[in-house]
Short mmCIF file of N, CA and C and ligand atoms in Angstrom, two decimals:
data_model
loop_
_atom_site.label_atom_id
_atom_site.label_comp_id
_atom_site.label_asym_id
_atom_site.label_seq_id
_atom_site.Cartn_x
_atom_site.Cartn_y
_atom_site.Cartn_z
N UNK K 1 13.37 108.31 107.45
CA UNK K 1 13.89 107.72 106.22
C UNK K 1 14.92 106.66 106.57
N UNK K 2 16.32 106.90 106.54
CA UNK K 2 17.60 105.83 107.01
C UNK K 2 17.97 106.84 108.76
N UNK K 3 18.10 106.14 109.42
CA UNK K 3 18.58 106.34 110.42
C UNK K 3 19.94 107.63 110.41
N UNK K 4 19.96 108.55 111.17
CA UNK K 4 21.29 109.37 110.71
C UNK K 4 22.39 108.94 111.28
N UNK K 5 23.43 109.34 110.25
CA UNK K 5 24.96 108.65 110.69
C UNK K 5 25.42 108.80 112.09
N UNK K 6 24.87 110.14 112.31
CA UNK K 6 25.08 110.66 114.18
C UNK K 6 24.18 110.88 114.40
N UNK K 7 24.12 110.96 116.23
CA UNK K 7 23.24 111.74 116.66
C UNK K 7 22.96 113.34 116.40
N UNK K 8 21.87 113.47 116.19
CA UNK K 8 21.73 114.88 116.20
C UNK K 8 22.18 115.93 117.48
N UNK K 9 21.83 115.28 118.89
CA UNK K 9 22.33 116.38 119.51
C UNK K 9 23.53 116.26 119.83
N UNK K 10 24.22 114.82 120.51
CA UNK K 10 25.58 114.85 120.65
C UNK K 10 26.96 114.55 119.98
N UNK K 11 26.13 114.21 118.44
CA UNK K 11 27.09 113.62 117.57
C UNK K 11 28.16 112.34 117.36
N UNK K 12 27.35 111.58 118.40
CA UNK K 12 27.78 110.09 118.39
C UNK K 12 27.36 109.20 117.28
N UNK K 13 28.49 108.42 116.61
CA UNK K 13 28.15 107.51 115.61
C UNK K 13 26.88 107.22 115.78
N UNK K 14 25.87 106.73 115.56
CA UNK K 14 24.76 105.85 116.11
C UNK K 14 24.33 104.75 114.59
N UNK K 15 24.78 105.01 113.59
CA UNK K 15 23.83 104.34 112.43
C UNK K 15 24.20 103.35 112.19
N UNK K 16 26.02 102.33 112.27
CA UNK K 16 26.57 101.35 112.31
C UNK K 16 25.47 99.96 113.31
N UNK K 17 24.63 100.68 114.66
CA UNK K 17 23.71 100.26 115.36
C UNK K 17 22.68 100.04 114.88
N UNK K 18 22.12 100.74 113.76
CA UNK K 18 20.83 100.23 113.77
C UNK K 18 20.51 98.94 113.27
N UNK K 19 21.00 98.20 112.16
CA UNK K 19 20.79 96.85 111.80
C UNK K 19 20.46 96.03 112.98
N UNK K 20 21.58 96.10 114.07
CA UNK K 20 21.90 95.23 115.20
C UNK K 20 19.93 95.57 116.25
N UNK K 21 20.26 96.88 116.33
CA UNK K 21 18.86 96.78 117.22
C UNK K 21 17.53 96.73 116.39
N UNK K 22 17.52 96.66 115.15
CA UNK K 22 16.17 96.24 114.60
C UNK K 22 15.77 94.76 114.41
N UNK K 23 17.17 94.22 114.24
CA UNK K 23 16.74 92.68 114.27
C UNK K 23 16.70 92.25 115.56
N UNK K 24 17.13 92.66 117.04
CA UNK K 24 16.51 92.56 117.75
C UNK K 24 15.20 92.84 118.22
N UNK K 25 14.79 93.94 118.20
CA UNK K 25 13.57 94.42 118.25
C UNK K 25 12.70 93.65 117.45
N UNK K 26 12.86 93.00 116.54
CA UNK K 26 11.91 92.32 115.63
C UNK K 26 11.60 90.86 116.53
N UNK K 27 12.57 90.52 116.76
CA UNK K 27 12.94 89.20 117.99
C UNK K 27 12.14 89.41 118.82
N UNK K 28 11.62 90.44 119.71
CA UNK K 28 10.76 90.40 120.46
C UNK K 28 11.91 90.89 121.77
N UNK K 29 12.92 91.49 121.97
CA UNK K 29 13.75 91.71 122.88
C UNK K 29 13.35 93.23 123.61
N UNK K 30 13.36 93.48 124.72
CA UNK K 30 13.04 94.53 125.34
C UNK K 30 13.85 95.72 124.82
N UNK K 31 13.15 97.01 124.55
CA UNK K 31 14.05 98.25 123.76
C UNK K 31 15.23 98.34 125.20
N UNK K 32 14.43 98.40 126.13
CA UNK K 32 15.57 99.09 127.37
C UNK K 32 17.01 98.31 127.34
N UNK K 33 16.50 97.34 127.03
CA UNK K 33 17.73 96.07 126.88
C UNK K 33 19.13 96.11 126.01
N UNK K 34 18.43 96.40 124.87
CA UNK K 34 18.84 96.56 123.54
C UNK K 34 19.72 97.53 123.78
N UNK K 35 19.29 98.84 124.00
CA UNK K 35 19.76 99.63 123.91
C UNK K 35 21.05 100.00 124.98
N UNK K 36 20.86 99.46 126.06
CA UNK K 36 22.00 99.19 127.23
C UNK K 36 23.32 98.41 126.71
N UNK K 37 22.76 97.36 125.72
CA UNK K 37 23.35 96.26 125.32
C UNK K 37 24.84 97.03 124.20
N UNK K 38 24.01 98.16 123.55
CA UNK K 38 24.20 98.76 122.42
C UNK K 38 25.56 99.70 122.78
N UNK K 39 25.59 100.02 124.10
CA UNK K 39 26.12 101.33 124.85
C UNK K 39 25.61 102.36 124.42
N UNK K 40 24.21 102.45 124.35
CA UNK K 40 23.76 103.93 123.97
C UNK K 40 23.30 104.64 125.49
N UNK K 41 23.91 105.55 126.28
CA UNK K 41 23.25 105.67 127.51
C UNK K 41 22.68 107.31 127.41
N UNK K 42 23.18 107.68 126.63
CA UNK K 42 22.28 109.24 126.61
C UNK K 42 21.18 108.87 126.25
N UNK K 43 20.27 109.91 126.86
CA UNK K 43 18.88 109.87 126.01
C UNK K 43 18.42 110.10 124.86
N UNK K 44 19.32 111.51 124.10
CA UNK K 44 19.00 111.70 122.83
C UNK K 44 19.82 110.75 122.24
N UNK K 45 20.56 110.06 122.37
CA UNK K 45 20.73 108.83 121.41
C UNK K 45 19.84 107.75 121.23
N UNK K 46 19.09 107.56 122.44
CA UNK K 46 18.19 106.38 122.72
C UNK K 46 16.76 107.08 121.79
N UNK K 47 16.74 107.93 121.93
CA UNK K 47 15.59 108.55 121.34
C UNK K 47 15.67 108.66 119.77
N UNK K 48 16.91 109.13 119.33
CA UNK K 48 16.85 108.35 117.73
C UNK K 48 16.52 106.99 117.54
N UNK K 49 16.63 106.28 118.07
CA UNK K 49 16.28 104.63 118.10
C UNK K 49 14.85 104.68 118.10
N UNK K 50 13.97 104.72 119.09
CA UNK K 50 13.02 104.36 119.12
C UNK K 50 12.08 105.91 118.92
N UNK K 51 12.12 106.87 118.49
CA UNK K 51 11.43 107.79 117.38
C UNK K 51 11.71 107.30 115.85
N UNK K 52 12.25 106.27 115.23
CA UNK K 52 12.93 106.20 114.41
C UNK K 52 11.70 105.46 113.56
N UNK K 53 11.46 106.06 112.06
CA UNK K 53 10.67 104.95 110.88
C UNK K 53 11.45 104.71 109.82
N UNK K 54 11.54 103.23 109.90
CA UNK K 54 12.32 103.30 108.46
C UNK K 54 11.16 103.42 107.22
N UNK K 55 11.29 104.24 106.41
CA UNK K 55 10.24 104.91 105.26
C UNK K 55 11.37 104.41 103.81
N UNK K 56 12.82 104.45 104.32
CA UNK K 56 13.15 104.13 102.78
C UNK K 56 12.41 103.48 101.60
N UNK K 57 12.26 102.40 101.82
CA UNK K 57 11.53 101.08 101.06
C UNK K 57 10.27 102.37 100.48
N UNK K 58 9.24 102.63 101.44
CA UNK K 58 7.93 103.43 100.86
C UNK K 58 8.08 104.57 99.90
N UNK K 59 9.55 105.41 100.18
CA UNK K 59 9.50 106.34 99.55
C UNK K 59 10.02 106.30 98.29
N UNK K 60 10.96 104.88 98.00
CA UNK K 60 11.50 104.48 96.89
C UNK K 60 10.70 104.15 96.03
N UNK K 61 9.46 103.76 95.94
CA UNK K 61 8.49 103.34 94.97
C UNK K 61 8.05 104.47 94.32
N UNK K 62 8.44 105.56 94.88
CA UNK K 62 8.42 106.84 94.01
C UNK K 62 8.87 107.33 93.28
N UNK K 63 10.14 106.85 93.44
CA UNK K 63 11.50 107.23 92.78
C UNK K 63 11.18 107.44 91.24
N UNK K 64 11.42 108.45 90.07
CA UNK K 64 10.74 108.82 89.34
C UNK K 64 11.78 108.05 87.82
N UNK K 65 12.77 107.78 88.06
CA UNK K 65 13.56 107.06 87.05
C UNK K 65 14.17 105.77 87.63
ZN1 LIG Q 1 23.19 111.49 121.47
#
């Protein structure tokens, strides 16, 4: 859906980041890059990033009011 405010396992901010690495990623910039760039060096942080769908937009067309 929206990216979570923390990480799930270590509880690092992470969601202030995502704008920054999706418009990269859209750019055509390497994830490994990005994400170095980002200071994300754990894995389960890196792994919210790129497991990540943004669905907001899809699921809002549902929205019943
Ligand atoms: Zn983490």
């Amino acid at each position: 859906m929206i990216i979570p405010i923390r990480c799930w396992s270590c509880g690092k901010p992470i969601a202030h980041l995502w704008e920054d690495f999706k418009e990269r990623a859209a750019k055509g910039d390497a994830k490994k890059k990005i994400l170095d760039d980002l200071g994300l060096d754990r894995y389960c942080c890196r792994s919210m990033f790129l497991g990540h769908v943004e669905l907001l937009e899809t699921a809002a067309e549902f929205k019943k009011y």
